Every structure is written in C-alpha cells, then in structure tokens.
PDB file of C-alpha atoms in Angstrom:
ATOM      1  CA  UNK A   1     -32.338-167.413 -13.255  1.00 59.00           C
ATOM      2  CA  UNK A   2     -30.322-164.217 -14.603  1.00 76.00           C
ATOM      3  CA  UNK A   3     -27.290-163.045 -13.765  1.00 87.00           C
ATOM      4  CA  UNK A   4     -26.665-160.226 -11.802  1.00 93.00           C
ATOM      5  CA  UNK A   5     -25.053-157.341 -13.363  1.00 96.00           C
ATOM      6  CA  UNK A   6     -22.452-155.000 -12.170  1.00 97.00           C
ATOM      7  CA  UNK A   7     -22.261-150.753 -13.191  1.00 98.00           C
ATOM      8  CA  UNK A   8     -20.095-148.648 -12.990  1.00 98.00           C
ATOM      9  CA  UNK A   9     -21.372-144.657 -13.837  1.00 97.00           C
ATOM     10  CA  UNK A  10     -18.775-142.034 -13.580  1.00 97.00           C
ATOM     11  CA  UNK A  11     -19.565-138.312 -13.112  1.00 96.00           C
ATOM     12  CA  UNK A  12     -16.533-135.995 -13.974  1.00 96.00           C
ATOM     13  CA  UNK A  13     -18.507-132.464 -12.361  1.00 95.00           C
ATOM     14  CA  UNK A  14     -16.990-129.276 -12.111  1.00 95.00           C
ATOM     15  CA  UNK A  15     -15.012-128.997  -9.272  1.00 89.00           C
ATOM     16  CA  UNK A  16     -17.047-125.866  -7.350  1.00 95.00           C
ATOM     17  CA  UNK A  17     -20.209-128.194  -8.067  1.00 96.00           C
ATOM     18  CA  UNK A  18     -19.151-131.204  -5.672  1.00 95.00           C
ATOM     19  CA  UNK A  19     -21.857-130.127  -3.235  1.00 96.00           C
ATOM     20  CA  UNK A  20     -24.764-129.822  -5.118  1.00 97.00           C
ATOM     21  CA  UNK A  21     -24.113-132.884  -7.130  1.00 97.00           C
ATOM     22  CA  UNK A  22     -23.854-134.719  -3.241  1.00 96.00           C
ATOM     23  CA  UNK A  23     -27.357-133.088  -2.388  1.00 96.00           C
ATOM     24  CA  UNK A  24     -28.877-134.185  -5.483  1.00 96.00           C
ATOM     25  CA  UNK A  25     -27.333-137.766  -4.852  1.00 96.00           C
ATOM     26  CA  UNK A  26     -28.518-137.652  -1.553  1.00 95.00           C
ATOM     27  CA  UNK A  27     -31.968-137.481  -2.735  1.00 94.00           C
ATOM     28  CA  UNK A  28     -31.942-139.990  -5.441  1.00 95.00           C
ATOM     29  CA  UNK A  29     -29.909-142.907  -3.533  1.00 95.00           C
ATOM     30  CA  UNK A  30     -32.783-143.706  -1.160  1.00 96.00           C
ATOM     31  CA  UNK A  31     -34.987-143.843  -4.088  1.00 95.00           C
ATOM     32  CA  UNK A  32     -32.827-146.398  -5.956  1.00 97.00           C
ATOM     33  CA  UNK A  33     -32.249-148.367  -3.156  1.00 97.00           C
ATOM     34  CA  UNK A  34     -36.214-148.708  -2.895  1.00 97.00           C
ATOM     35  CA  UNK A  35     -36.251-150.120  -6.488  1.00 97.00           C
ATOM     36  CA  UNK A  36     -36.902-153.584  -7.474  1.00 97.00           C
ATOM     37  CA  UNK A  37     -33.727-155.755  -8.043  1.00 97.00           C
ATOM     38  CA  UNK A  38     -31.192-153.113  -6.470  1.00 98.00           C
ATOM     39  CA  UNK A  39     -28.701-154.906  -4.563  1.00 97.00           C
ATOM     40  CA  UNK A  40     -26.270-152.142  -3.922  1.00 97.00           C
ATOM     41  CA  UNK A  41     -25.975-148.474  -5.195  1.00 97.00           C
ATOM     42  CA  UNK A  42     -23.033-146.907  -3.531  1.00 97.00           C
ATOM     43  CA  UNK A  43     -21.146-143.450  -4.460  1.00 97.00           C
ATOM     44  CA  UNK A  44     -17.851-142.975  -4.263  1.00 97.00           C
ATOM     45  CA  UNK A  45     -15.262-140.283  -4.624  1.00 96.00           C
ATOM     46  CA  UNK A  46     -11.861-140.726  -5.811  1.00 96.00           C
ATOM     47  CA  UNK A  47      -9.476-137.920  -4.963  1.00 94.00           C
ATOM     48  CA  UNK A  48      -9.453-136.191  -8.594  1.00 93.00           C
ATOM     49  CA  UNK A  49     -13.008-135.021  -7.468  1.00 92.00           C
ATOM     50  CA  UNK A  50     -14.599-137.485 -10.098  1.00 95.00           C
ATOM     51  CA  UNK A  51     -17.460-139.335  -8.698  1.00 97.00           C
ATOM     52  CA  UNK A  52     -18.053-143.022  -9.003  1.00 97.00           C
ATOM     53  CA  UNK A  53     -21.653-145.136  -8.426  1.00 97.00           C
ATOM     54  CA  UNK A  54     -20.639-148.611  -8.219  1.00 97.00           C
ATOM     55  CA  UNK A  55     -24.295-150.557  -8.361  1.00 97.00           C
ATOM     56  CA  UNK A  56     -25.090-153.940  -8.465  1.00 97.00           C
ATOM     57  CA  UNK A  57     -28.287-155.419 -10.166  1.00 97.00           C
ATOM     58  CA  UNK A  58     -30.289-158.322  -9.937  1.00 96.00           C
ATOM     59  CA  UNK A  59     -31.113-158.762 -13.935  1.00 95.00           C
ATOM     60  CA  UNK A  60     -30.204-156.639 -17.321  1.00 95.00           C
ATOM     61  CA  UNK A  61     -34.579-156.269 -17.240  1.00 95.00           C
ATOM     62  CA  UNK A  62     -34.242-154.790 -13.750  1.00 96.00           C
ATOM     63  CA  UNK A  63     -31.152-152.620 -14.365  1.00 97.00           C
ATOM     64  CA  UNK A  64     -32.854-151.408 -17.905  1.00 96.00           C
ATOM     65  CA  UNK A  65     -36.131-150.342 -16.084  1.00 96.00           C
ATOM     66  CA  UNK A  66     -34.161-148.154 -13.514  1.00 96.00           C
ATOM     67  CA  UNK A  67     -32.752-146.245 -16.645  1.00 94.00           C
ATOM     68  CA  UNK A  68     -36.106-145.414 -16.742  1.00 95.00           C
ATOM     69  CA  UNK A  69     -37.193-144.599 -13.524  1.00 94.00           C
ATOM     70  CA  UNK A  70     -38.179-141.233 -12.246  1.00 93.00           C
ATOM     71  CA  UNK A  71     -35.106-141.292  -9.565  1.00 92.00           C
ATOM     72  CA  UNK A  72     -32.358-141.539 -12.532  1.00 93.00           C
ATOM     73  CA  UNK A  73     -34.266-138.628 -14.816  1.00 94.00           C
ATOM     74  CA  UNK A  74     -34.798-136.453 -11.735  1.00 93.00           C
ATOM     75  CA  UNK A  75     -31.024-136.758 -10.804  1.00 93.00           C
ATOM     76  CA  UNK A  76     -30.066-136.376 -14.583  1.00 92.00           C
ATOM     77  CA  UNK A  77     -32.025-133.302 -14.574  1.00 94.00           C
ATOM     78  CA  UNK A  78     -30.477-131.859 -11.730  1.00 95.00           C
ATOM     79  CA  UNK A  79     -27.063-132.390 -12.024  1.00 96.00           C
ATOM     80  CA  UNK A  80     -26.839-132.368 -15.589  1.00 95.00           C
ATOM     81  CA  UNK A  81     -25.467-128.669 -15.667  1.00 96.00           C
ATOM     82  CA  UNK A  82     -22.580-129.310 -13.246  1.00 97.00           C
ATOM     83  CA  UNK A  83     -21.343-131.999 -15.505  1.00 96.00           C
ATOM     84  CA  UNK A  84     -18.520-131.729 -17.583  1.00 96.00           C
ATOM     85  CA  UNK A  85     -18.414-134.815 -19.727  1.00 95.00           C
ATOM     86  CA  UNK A  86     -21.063-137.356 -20.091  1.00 93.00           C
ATOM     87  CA  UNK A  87     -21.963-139.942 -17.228  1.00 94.00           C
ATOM     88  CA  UNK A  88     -19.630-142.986 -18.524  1.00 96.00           C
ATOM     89  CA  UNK A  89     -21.835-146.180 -17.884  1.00 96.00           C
ATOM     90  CA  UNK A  90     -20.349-149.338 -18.232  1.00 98.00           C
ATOM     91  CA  UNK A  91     -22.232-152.649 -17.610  1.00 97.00           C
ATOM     92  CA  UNK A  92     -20.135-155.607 -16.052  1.00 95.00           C
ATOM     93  CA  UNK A  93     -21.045-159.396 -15.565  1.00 91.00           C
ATOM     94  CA  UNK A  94     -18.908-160.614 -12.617  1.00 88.00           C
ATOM     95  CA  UNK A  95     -16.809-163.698 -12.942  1.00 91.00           C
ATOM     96  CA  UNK A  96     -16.774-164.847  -8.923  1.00 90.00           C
ATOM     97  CA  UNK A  97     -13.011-166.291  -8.092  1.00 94.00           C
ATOM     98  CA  UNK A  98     -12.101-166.881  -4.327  1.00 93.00           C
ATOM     99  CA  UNK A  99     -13.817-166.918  -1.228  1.00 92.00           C
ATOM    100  CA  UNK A 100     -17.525-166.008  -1.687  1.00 84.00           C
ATOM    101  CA  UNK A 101     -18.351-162.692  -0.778  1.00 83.00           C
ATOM    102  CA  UNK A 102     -15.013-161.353  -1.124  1.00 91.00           C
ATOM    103  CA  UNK A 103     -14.527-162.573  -4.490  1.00 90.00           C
ATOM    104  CA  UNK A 104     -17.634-160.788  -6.559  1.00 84.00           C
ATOM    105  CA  UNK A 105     -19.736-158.272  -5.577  1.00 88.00           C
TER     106      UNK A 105
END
C-alpha cells in the first residue's frame, strides 16, 4: 500500500483580488473533494492575505492525476491573473508521532 502524501499550495494574490480568488475556490473545492484519493482539501487564510490549501492524498499516482484534472486547470485559469507570484507547491510525506489522529494528518 502507498503512502499518503501531504501538500501544501500557497497563493500570494493581490490584495483587492481576495474575493474573486474565494469564488473561484468555492467552485473548485467541491470538485476536488469528489476526486479519487482526496482525503482532505482545505483553504486557509493567514492574516498577510496569503492563501494556503493544505490537502492530503491517498497516493503520489492519485495526487499526480489531480494536477491534471479539469478542477485544478479551471481554477488555474481563473485565478491566474490575480496572482502575484507562482502557486508554491510543496509535497510532504508525514512522519506520524503521538496520539493517532492528532499526530499526522
């Protein structure tokens, strides 16, 4: 069996932009979630205005073919003119320690 595979994906958008970049997310989330191996595909903001997608995979196959999907070009489409850096991905293999489900996503 694989390993799951945690994401980060952070969108630094221009600050008068916030709400469109929302809407769009609030299109493409559903989507994702309807995806095969997504096991969580949250958005988060921190207070700088950046935006954060913390996601959670079940394999590196799985994760790869949502980079692929229609949901992820449509968004990248969409919000690619309120960006103002490129979306940094990184790809993360947990390392549980602790009390299970507290201690790895």
């Amino acid at each position: 069996m694989s390993q799951p595979v945690i994401v980060t994906a952070i969108f630094h958008i221009r600050p008068d932009s916030r709400d469109a970049v929302v809407e769009a997310l609030r299109t493409a989330l559903p989507l994702v979630h309807e995806e095969p191996g997504c096991e969580l595909y949250a958005i988060h903001e921190a207070a700088d205005g950046m935006l954060v997608m913390i996601e959670k995979w079940e394999s590196e196959a799985l994760l790869d073919a949502h980079g692929q999907s229609a949901a992820v070009a449509a968004l990248v489409g969409e919000i690619g003119q309120y960006l103002t850096a490129e979306v940094a991905v990184t790809r993360m293999a947990p390392i549980p320690i602790g009390t299970t489900g507290k201690g790895a996503l």
